[in-house]
Coordinates of C-alpha atoms (C1' of nucleotides) in Angstrom, one line a residue:
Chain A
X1 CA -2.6 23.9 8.2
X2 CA -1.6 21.8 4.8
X3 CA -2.7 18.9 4.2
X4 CA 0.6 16.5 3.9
X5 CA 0.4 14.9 0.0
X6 CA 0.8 11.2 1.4
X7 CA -2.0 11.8 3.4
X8 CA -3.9 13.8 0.4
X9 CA -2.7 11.1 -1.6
X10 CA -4.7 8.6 0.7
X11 CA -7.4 10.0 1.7
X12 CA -8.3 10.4 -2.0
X13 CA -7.9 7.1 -2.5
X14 CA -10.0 6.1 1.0
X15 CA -12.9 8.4 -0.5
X16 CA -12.9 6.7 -4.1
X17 CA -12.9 3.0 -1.4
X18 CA -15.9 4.3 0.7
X19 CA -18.1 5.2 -2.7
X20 CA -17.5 2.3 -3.6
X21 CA -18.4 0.1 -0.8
X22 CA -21.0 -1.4 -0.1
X23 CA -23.2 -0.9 3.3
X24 CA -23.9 3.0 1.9
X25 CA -24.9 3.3 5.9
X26 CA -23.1 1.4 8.0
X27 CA -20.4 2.9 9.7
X28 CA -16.9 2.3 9.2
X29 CA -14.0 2.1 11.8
X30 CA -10.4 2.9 11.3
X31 CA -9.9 -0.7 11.5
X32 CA -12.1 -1.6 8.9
X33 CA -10.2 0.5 6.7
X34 CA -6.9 -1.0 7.9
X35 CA -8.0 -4.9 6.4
X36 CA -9.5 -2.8 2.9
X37 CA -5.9 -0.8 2.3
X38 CA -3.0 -2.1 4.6
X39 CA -2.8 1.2 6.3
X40 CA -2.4 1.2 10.0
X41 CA -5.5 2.5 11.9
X42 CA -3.5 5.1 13.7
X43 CA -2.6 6.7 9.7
X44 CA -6.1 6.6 9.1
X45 CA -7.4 8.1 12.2
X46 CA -4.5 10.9 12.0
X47 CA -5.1 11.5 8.5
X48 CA -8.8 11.8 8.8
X49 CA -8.0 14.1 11.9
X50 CA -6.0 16.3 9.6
X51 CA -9.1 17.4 7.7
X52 CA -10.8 18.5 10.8
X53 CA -12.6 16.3 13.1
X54 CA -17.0 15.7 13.4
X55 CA -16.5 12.5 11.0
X56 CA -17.4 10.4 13.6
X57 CA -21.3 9.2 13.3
X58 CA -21.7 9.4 17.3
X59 CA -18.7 8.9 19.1
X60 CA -17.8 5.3 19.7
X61 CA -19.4 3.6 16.4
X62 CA -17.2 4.8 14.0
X63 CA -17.4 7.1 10.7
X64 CA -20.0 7.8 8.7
X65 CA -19.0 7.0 5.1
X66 CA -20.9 9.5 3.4
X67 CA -19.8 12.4 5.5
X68 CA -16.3 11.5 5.5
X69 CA -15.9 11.2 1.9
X70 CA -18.2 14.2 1.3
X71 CA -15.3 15.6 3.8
X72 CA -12.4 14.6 2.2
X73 CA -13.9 15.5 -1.5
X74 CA -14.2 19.3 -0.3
X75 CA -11.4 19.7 1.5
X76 CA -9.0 18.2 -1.5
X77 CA -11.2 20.7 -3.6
X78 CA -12.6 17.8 -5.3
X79 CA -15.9 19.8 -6.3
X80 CA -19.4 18.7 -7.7
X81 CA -18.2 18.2 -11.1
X82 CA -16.7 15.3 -12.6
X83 CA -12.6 16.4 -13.8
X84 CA -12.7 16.0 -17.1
X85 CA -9.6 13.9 -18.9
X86 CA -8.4 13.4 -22.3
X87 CA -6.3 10.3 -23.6
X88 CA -3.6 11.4 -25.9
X89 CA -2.0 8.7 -28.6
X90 CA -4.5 6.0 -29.3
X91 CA -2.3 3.2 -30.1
X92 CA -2.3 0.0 -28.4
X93 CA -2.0 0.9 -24.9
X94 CA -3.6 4.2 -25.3
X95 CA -7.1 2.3 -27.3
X96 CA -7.1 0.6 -24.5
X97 CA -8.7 3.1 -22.4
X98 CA -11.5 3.9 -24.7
X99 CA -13.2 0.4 -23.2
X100 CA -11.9 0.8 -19.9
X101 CA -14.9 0.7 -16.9
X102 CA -12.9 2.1 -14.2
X103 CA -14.0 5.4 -14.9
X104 CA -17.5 5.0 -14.2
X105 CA -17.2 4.4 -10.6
X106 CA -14.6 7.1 -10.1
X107 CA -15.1 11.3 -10.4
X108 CA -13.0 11.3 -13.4
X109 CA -14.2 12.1 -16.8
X110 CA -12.9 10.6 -19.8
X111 CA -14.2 12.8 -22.7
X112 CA -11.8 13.1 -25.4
X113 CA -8.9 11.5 -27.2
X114 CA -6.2 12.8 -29.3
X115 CA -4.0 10.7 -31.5
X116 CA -2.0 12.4 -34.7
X117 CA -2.9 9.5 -37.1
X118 CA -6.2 10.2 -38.4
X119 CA -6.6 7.0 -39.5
X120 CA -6.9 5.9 -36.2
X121 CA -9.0 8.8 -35.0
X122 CA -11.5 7.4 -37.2
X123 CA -11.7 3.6 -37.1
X124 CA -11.9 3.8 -33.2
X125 CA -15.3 3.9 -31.2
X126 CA -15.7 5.3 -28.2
X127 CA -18.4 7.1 -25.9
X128 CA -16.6 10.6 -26.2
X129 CA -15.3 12.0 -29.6
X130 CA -11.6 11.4 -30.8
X131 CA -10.0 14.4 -32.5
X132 CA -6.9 14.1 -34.4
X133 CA -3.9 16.3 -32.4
X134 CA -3.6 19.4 -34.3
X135 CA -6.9 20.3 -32.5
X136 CA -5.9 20.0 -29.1
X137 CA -5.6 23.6 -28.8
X138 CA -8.4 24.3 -29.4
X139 CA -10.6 21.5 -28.0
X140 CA -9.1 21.0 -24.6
X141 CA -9.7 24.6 -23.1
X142 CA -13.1 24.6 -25.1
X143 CA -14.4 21.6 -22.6
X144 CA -12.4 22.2 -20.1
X145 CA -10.1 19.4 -20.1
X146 CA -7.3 19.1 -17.1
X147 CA -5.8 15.9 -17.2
X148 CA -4.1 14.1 -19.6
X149 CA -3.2 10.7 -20.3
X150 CA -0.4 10.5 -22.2
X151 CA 0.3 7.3 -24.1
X152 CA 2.3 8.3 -27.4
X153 CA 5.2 6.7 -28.6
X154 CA 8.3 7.6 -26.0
X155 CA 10.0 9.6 -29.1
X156 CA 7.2 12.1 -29.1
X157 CA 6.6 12.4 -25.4
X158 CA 7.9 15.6 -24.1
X159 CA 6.7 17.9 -27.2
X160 CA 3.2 16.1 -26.7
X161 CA 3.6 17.2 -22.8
X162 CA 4.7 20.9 -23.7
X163 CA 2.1 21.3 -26.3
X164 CA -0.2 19.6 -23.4
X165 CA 0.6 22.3 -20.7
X166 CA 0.1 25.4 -23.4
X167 CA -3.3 24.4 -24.1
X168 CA -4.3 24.3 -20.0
X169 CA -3.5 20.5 -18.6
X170 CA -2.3 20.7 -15.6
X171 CA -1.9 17.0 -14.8
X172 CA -0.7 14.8 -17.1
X173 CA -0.5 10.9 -15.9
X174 CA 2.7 9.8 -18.1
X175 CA 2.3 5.9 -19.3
X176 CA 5.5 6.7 -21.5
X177 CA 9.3 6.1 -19.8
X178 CA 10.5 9.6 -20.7
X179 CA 11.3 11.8 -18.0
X180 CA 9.1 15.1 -18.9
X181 CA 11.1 18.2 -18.3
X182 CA 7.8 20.6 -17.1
X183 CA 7.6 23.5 -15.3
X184 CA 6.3 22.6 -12.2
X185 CA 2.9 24.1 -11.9
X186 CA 1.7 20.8 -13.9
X187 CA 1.8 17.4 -11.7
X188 CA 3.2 14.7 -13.9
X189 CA 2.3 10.9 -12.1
X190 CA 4.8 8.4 -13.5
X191 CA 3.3 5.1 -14.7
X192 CA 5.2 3.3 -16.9
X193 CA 5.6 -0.3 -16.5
X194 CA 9.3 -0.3 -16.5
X195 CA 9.7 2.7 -13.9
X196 CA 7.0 0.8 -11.7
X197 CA 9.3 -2.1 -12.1
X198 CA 12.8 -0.1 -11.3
X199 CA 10.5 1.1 -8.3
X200 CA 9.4 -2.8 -7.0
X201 CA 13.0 -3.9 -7.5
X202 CA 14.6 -0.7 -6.3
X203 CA 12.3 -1.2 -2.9
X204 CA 13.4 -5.1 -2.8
X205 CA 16.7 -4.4 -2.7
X206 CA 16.9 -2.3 0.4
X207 CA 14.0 -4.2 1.8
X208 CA 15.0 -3.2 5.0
X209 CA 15.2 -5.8 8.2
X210 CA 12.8 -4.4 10.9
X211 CA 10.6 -7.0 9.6
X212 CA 9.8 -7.1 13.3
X213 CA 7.0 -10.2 14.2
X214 CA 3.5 -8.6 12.1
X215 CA 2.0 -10.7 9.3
X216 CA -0.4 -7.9 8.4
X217 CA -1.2 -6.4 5.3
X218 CA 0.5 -3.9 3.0
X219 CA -1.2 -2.6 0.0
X220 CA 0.2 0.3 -1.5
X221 CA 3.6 2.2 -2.4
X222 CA 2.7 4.5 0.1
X223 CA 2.9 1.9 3.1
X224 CA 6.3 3.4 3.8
X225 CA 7.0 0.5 5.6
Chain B
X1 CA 24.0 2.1 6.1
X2 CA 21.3 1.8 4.4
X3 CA 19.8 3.7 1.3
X4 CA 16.4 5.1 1.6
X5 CA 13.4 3.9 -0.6
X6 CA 13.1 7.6 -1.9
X7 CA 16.3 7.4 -2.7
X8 CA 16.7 4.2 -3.9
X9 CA 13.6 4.7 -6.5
X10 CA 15.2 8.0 -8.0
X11 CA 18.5 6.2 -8.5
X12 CA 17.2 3.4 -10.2
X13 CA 15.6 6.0 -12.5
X14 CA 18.7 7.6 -13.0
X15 CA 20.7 4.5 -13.8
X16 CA 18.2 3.9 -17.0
X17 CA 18.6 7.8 -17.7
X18 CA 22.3 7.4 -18.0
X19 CA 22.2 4.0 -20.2
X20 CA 19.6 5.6 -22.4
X21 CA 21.7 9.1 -22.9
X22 CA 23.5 9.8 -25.4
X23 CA 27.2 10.9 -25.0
X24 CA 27.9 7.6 -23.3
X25 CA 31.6 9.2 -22.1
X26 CA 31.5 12.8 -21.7
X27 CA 30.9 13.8 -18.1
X28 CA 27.7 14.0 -16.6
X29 CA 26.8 17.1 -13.7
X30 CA 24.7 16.9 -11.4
X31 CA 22.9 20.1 -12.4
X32 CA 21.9 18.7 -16.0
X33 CA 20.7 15.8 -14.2
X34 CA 18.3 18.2 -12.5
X35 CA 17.7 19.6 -15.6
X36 CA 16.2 16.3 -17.2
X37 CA 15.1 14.8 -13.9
X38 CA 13.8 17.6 -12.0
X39 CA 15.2 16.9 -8.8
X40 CA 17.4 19.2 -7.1
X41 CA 20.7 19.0 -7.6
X42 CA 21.3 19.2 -4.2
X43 CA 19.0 15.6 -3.8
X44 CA 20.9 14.1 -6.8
X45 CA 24.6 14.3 -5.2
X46 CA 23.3 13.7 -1.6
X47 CA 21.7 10.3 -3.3
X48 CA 24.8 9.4 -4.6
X49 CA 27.2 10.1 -2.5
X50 CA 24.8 7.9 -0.1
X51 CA 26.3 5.0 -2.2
X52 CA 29.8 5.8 -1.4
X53 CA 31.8 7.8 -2.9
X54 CA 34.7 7.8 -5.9
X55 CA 32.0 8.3 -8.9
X56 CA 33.3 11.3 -10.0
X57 CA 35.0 11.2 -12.8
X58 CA 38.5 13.7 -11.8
X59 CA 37.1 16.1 -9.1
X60 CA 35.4 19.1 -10.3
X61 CA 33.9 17.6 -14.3
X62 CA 30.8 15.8 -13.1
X63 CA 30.0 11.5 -12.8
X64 CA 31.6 9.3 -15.1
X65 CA 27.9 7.8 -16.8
X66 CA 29.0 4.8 -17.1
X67 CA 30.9 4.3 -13.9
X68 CA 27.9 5.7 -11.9
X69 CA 25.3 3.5 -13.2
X70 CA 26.8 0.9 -12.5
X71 CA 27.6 1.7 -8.9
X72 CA 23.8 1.8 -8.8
X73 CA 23.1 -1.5 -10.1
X74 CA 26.0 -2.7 -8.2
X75 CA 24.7 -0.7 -4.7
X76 CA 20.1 -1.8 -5.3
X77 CA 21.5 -5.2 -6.3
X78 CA 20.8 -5.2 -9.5
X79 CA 22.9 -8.2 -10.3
X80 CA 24.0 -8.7 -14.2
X81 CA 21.4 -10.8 -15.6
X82 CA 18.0 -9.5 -16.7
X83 CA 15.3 -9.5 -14.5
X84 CA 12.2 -12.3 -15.3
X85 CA 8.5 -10.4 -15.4
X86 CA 5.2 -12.5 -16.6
X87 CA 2.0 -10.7 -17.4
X88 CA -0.9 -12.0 -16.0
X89 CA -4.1 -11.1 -17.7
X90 CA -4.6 -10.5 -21.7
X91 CA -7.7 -8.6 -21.9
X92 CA -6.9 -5.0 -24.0
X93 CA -4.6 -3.8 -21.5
X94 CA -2.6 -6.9 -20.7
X95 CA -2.1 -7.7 -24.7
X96 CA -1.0 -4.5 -25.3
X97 CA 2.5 -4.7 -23.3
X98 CA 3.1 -8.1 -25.8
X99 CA 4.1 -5.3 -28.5
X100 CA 5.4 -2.9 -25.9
X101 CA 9.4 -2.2 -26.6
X102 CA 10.1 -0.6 -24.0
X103 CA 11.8 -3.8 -22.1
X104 CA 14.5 -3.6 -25.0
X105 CA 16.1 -1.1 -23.0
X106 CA 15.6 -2.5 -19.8
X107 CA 16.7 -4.6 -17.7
X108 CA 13.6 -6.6 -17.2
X109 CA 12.4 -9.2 -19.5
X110 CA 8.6 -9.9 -19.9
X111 CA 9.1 -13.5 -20.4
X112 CA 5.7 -15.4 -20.1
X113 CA 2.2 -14.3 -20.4
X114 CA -0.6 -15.7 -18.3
X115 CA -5.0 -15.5 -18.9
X116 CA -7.2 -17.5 -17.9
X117 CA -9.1 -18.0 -21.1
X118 CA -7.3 -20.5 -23.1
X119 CA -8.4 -19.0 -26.3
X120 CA -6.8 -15.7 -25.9
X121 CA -3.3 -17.2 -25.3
X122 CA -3.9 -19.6 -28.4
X123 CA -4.4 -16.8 -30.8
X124 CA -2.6 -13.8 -29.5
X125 CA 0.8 -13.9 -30.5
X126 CA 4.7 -12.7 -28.7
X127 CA 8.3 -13.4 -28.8
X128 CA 7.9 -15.4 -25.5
X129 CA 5.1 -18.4 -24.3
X130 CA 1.6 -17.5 -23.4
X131 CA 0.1 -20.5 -20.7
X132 CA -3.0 -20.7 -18.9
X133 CA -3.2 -19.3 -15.7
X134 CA -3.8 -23.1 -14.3
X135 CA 0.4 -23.1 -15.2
X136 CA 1.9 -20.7 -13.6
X137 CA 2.5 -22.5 -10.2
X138 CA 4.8 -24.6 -12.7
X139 CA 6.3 -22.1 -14.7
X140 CA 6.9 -19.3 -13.0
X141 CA 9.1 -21.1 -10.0
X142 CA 10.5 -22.9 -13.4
X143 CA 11.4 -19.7 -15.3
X144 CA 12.9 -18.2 -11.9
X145 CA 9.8 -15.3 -12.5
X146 CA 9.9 -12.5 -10.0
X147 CA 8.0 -9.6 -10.7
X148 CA 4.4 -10.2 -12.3
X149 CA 2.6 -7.4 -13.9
X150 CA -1.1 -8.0 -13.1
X151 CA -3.6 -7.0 -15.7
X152 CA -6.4 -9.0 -14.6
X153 CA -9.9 -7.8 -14.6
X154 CA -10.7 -6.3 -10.9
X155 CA -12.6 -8.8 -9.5
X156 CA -10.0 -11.1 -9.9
X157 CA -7.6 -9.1 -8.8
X158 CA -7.0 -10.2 -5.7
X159 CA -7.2 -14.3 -6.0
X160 CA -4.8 -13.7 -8.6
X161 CA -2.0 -11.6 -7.0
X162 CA -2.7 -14.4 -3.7
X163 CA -2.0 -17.1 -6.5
X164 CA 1.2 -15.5 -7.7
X165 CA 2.4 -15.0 -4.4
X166 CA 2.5 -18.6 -3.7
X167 CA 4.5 -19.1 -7.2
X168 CA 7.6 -17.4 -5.6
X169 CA 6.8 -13.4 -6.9
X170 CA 7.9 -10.7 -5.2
X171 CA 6.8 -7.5 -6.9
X172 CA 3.9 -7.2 -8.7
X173 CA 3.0 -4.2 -10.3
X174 CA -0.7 -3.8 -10.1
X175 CA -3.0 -2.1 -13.1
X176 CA -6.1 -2.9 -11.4
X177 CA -7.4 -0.5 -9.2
X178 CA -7.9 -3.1 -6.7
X179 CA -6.0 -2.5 -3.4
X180 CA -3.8 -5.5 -3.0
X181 CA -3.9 -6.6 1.0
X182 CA -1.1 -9.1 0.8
X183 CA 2.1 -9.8 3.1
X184 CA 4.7 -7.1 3.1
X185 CA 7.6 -8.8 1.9
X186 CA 5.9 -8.5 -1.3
X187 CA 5.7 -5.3 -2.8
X188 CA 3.3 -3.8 -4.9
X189 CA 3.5 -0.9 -7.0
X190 CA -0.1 1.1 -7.6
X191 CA -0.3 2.1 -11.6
X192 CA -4.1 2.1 -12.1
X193 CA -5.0 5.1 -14.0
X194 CA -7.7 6.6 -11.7
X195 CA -5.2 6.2 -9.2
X196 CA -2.9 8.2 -10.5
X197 CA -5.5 10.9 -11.3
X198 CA -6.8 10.9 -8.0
X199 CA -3.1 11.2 -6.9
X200 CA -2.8 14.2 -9.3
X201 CA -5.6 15.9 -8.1
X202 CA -4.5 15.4 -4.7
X203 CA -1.5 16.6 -5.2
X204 CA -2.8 19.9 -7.2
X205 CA -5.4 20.3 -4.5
X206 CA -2.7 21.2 -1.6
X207 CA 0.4 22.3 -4.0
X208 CA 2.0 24.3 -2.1
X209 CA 2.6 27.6 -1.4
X210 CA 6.2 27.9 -1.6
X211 CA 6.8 28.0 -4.7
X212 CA 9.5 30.8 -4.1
X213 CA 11.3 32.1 -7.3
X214 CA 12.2 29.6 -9.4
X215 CA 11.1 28.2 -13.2
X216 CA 13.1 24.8 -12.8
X217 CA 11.8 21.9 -13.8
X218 CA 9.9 18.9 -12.3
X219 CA 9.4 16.1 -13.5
X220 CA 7.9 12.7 -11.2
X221 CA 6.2 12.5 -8.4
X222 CA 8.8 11.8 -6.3
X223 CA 9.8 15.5 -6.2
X224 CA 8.2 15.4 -2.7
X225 CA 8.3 19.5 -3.4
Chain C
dA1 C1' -15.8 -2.9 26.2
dG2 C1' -14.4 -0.5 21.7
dT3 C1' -13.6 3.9 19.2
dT4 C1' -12.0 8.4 17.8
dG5 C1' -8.9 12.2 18.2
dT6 C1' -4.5 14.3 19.0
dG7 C1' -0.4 16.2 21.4
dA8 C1' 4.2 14.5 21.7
dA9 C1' 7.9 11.5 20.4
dG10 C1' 10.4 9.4 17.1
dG11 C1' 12.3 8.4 12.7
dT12 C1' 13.3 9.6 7.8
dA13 C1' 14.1 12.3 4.1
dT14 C1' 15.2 16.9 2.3
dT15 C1' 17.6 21.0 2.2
dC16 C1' 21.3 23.9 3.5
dA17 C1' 26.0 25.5 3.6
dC18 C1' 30.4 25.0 3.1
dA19 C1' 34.8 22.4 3.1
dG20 C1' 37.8 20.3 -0.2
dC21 C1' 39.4 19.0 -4.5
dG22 C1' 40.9 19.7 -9.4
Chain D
dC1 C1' 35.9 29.2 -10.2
dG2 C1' 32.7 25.1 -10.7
dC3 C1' 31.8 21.0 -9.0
dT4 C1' 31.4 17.1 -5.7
dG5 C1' 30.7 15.4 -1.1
dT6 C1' 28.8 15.6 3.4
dG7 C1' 27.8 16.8 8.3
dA8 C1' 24.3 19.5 10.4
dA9 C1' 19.9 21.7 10.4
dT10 C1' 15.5 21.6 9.1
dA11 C1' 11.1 20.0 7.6
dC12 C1' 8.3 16.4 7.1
dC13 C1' 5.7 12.3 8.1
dT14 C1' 4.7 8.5 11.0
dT15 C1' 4.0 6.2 15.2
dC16 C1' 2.9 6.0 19.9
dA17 C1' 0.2 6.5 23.9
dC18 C1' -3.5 7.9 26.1
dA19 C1' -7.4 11.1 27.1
dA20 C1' -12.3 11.5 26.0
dC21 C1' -16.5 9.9 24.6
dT22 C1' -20.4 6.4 24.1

DNA sequence: AGTTGTGAAGGTATTCACAGCG
DNA sequence: CGCTGTGAATACCTTCACAACT
């Protein structure tokens, strides 16, 4: 029994959906989730089976969206406590964050930010303290930082990253294009803008032709066609 | 014949590996491209030999950098010419890609920028035209824009990525954390942040066990483990 | 009726192992 | 020998089809 990371990958984002939603109560059917996310209701309903079954609120109705997010939560090891993030280079794209609302809603934490220009580090507001870099090591294993997001200058990307994984992240989501050369106990997530659009035009190009007769929906990467 | 998505994506990664390398002539292995990439070495030459063969440069020395890439460009369609992107929203996140020079390399070209607030695009300042969103049904079929990057706040999201759909785009890479349900000829690439932590997490949550005896390197997500 | 749940089938991508070339 | 190239084996994930339950 392993969970398959696609279907981690999902269900992680289903859980964030249902906290989200609306209707706290009501009960919500594989098909439902199918119009939110473009998944077909037999991924759902296999995923969710993969995580053990007594989801369902009675038998007929549906899921309960509390349990099943509760459910997916523990069995990702998502526990109790909000994961606690840092934002590493606070330049343009990386100042960005310090304003962004998405983390409110989600079980992240954004609670520090690192930059090596102290300048910077001290004109910029935020609602968690900025540090200049040289103190990584010692603030990140003191609040028990995991994650990283790493938005410095491409040229200083991988020794950021290694300095990252000595003091203790063990995810770093990488906004820069460099390739990061880790070992791979850390997951790296790729975002750059030009790597997501190699990846649109990459997927385009072999588009393949079993377009078959559907005009649903598609939503995500994942939707492996 | 026809090359998988996996496959597809880590070629098009490799292609701007190879044009951003140094050594534009000398001989490249696969095993250092697992060394900067990651990915087995045993992935790298099944993925190109999936594009025909004759890349090597004599038999035994490795790829010939600059013949390879372009059999990739050549083999994903990457025709010539640079491809058109537009941003569409300049709140914090959307204004910072305006300064972003990581398109230099590329072979994209972020050539219009879209908000909805007519003040922002008067003041804020780029190498290429800012419009109000009410244009783009104009310009972007004009400016033969096919990849948007959406920056919009989320509960525009969706109207928005609808709206460019009907301008002719075809990829749209998606920084809200909105799930995009839209036809699947279009494709969308996820990049929110909170996605790509929950992704992370997910991912750290059922590494697996086999992590057998080995300290190579890893490197994007697609290392499917 | 409409739903979940899941074994079994099917398809895809990864990994192996080794032939073949320089 | 070291390296590519690739058929074959394997592992993985998705899709199907239908039983079970309300």
């Amino acid at each position: 029994m392993g969970i398959p990371k696609p279907t981690a990958e999902r269900l992680a984002r289903l859980a964030q959906l249902l906290e989200q939603r609306q209707n706290r109560t009501v009960p919500v059917t594989s098909t439902e989730i199918e119009q939110l996310t473009g998944w077909a209701s037999h991924t759902i309903r296999k995923d969710i089976s993969l995580l053990g079954a007594g989801n369902t609120i009675a038998g007929s109705t549906g899921y309960d969206p509390e349990r099943l997010s509760r459910a997916i939560r523990e069995s990702l090891g998502f526990t109790g406590e909000s994961r606690n993030c840092c934002i590493v280079g606070l330049g343009r794209l990386g100042s960005a964050f310090l304003e962004y609302s998405g983390f409110y809603g989600s079980h992240f934490t954004l609670c520090a930010g690192f930059d090596s220009n102290v300048n910077r580090v001290e004109i910029l507001k935020a609602d968690f303290p900025l540090f200049p870099s040289y103190k990584m090591k010692e603030v990140i294993p003191r609040m028990g930082i995991r994650y990283a997001i790493l938005a410095v200058p491409p040229s200083q990307a991988v020794q950021t990253a290694e300095k990252l994984v000595e003091c203790g992240i063990t995810g770093i989501v990488n906004f820069t294009p460099v390739i990061l050369p880790l070992p791979h106990t850390v997951e790296v997530e790729q975002v750059s803008v030009i790597d997501a659009l190699s990846k649109l035009a990459a997927r385009l190009a072999v588009t393949q032709h079993h377009a078959a007769a559907s005009d649903t929906t598609q939503a995500d990467e994942n939707t492996k066609e």
